[in-house]
């Protein structure tokens, strides 16, 4: 993931970010997480639809572990060629 604001990429799907950027705490604030990472809104919703705060706290900042989850891997493959500001309902 690049730190250059011109080429900022999503922590989850690694696509370039669009106009709308959300900030995700890999370790939830309720679990004393301080670090924030940029994500697409659809990616943010997908993370929270698939993991509890306790699970996220155990995983920490390891995006690869999140992407290894079968549901997340399927989502990342599906969203890979979508425009940066693409959004859709999540399950």
PDB file of C-alpha atoms in Angstrom:
ATOM      1  CA  UNK A   1       0.000   0.000   0.000  1.00  0.00           C
ATOM      2  CA  UNK A   2       1.344   3.396  -0.954  1.00  0.00           C
ATOM      3  CA  UNK A   3       1.449   6.327   1.478  1.00  0.00           C
ATOM      4  CA  UNK A   4       1.470   8.880  -1.357  1.00  0.00           C
ATOM      5  CA  UNK A   5      -1.961  10.583  -1.238  1.00  0.00           C
ATOM      6  CA  UNK A   6      -2.054  10.662  -5.050  1.00  0.00           C
ATOM      7  CA  UNK A   7      -1.780   6.862  -5.217  1.00  0.00           C
ATOM      8  CA  UNK A   8      -3.453   5.838  -1.958  1.00  0.00           C
ATOM      9  CA  UNK A   9      -4.739   2.281  -2.158  1.00  0.00           C
ATOM     10  CA  UNK A  10      -7.285   0.335  -0.175  1.00  0.00           C
ATOM     11  CA  UNK A  11      -5.909  -1.692   2.722  1.00  0.00           C
ATOM     12  CA  UNK A  12      -8.228  -4.604   1.905  1.00  0.00           C
ATOM     13  CA  UNK A  13      -8.535  -4.910  -1.888  1.00  0.00           C
ATOM     14  CA  UNK A  14      -5.421  -2.903  -2.819  1.00  0.00           C
ATOM     15  CA  UNK A  15      -7.286  -1.012  -5.575  1.00  0.00           C
ATOM     16  CA  UNK A  16      -6.760   2.751  -5.911  1.00  0.00           C
ATOM     17  CA  UNK A  17      -9.128   4.755  -3.738  1.00  0.00           C
ATOM     18  CA  UNK A  18     -11.763   7.038  -5.234  1.00  0.00           C
ATOM     19  CA  UNK A  19     -13.529  10.162  -4.037  1.00  0.00           C
ATOM     20  CA  UNK A  20     -14.949   8.530  -0.903  1.00  0.00           C
ATOM     21  CA  UNK A  21     -12.407   7.133   1.533  1.00  0.00           C
ATOM     22  CA  UNK A  22     -13.256   5.603   4.893  1.00  0.00           C
ATOM     23  CA  UNK A  23     -10.766   4.943   7.669  1.00  0.00           C
ATOM     24  CA  UNK A  24     -10.805   1.480   9.241  1.00  0.00           C
ATOM     25  CA  UNK A  25      -9.232   0.537  12.570  1.00  0.00           C
ATOM     26  CA  UNK A  26      -7.712  -2.949  11.970  1.00  0.00           C
ATOM     27  CA  UNK A  27      -7.843  -3.344  15.747  1.00  0.00           C
ATOM     28  CA  UNK A  28     -11.210  -1.808  16.685  1.00  0.00           C
ATOM     29  CA  UNK A  29     -11.210   1.337  18.805  1.00  0.00           C
ATOM     30  CA  UNK A  30     -13.276  -0.588  21.369  1.00  0.00           C
ATOM     31  CA  UNK A  31     -10.276  -2.933  21.685  1.00  0.00           C
ATOM     32  CA  UNK A  32      -7.787  -0.066  22.104  1.00  0.00           C
ATOM     33  CA  UNK A  33      -6.870   0.120  18.405  1.00  0.00           C
ATOM     34  CA  UNK A  34      -5.210   3.365  17.353  1.00  0.00           C
ATOM     35  CA  UNK A  35      -3.980   2.675  13.795  1.00  0.00           C
ATOM     36  CA  UNK A  36      -6.302   3.677  10.932  1.00  0.00           C
ATOM     37  CA  UNK A  37      -6.020   2.457   7.346  1.00  0.00           C
ATOM     38  CA  UNK A  38      -7.784   3.763   4.197  1.00  0.00           C
ATOM     39  CA  UNK A  39     -10.494   1.574   2.671  1.00  0.00           C
ATOM     40  CA  UNK A  40     -13.324   1.811   0.152  1.00  0.00           C
ATOM     41  CA  UNK A  41     -16.762   2.010   1.812  1.00  0.00           C
ATOM     42  CA  UNK A  42     -17.745  -1.344   0.253  1.00  0.00           C
ATOM     43  CA  UNK A  43     -14.552  -2.952   1.581  1.00  0.00           C
ATOM     44  CA  UNK A  44     -15.179  -1.488   5.042  1.00  0.00           C
ATOM     45  CA  UNK A  45     -18.722  -2.911   5.097  1.00  0.00           C
ATOM     46  CA  UNK A  46     -17.426  -6.292   3.923  1.00  0.00           C
ATOM     47  CA  UNK A  47     -14.816  -6.490   6.680  1.00  0.00           C
ATOM     48  CA  UNK A  48     -17.409  -5.787   9.374  1.00  0.00           C
ATOM     49  CA  UNK A  49     -19.977  -8.121   7.785  1.00  0.00           C
ATOM     50  CA  UNK A  50     -17.513 -11.023   8.067  1.00  0.00           C
ATOM     51  CA  UNK A  51     -15.599 -10.434  11.305  1.00  0.00           C
ATOM     52  CA  UNK A  52     -16.545  -9.521  14.857  1.00  0.00           C
ATOM     53  CA  UNK A  53     -14.568  -6.887  16.745  1.00  0.00           C
ATOM     54  CA  UNK A  54     -13.025  -9.661  18.853  1.00  0.00           C
ATOM     55  CA  UNK A  55     -11.851 -11.481  15.710  1.00  0.00           C
ATOM     56  CA  UNK A  56     -10.463  -8.255  14.253  1.00  0.00           C
ATOM     57  CA  UNK A  57      -8.606  -7.537  17.499  1.00  0.00           C
ATOM     58  CA  UNK A  58      -6.986 -10.990  17.374  1.00  0.00           C
ATOM     59  CA  UNK A  59      -5.997 -10.593  13.703  1.00  0.00           C
ATOM     60  CA  UNK A  60      -4.633  -7.083  14.185  1.00  0.00           C
ATOM     61  CA  UNK A  61      -3.118  -5.183  11.282  1.00  0.00           C
ATOM     62  CA  UNK A  62      -2.502  -8.286   9.128  1.00  0.00           C
ATOM     63  CA  UNK A  63      -4.508  -7.578   5.968  1.00  0.00           C
ATOM     64  CA  UNK A  64      -3.252 -10.814   4.410  1.00  0.00           C
ATOM     65  CA  UNK A  65      -4.986 -12.872   7.108  1.00  0.00           C
ATOM     66  CA  UNK A  66      -8.220 -10.985   6.413  1.00  0.00           C
ATOM     67  CA  UNK A  67      -7.831 -11.606   2.655  1.00  0.00           C
ATOM     68  CA  UNK A  68      -7.199 -15.333   3.293  1.00  0.00           C
ATOM     69  CA  UNK A  69     -10.751 -15.695   4.644  1.00  0.00           C
ATOM     70  CA  UNK A  70     -12.745 -17.511   1.884  1.00  0.00           C
ATOM     71  CA  UNK A  71     -15.609 -14.971   1.860  1.00  0.00           C
ATOM     72  CA  UNK A  72     -13.185 -12.035   1.733  1.00  0.00           C
ATOM     73  CA  UNK A  73     -11.050 -13.705  -0.955  1.00  0.00           C
ATOM     74  CA  UNK A  74     -14.173 -14.180  -3.089  1.00  0.00           C
ATOM     75  CA  UNK A  75     -15.177 -10.538  -2.513  1.00  0.00           C
ATOM     76  CA  UNK A  76     -11.695  -9.189  -3.365  1.00  0.00           C
ATOM     77  CA  UNK A  77     -11.649 -11.206  -6.608  1.00  0.00           C
ATOM     78  CA  UNK A  78     -15.144  -9.941  -7.495  1.00  0.00           C
ATOM     79  CA  UNK A  79     -14.402  -6.275  -6.760  1.00  0.00           C
ATOM     80  CA  UNK A  80     -10.951  -6.289  -8.404  1.00  0.00           C
ATOM     81  CA  UNK A  81     -12.079  -4.779 -11.724  1.00  0.00           C
ATOM     82  CA  UNK A  82     -14.750  -2.441 -10.375  1.00  0.00           C
ATOM     83  CA  UNK A  83     -14.318   1.368 -10.480  1.00  0.00           C
ATOM     84  CA  UNK A  84     -12.809   2.997  -7.392  1.00  0.00           C
ATOM     85  CA  UNK A  85     -16.120   4.502  -6.253  1.00  0.00           C
ATOM     86  CA  UNK A  86     -18.187   1.355  -6.932  1.00  0.00           C
ATOM     87  CA  UNK A  87     -20.637   0.496  -4.169  1.00  0.00           C
ATOM     88  CA  UNK A  88     -23.242  -2.216  -3.708  1.00  0.00           C
ATOM     89  CA  UNK A  89     -25.144  -3.779  -0.811  1.00  0.00           C
ATOM     90  CA  UNK A  90     -23.112  -6.236   1.260  1.00  0.00           C
ATOM     91  CA  UNK A  91     -24.366  -9.389   2.919  1.00  0.00           C
TER      92      UNK A  91
END
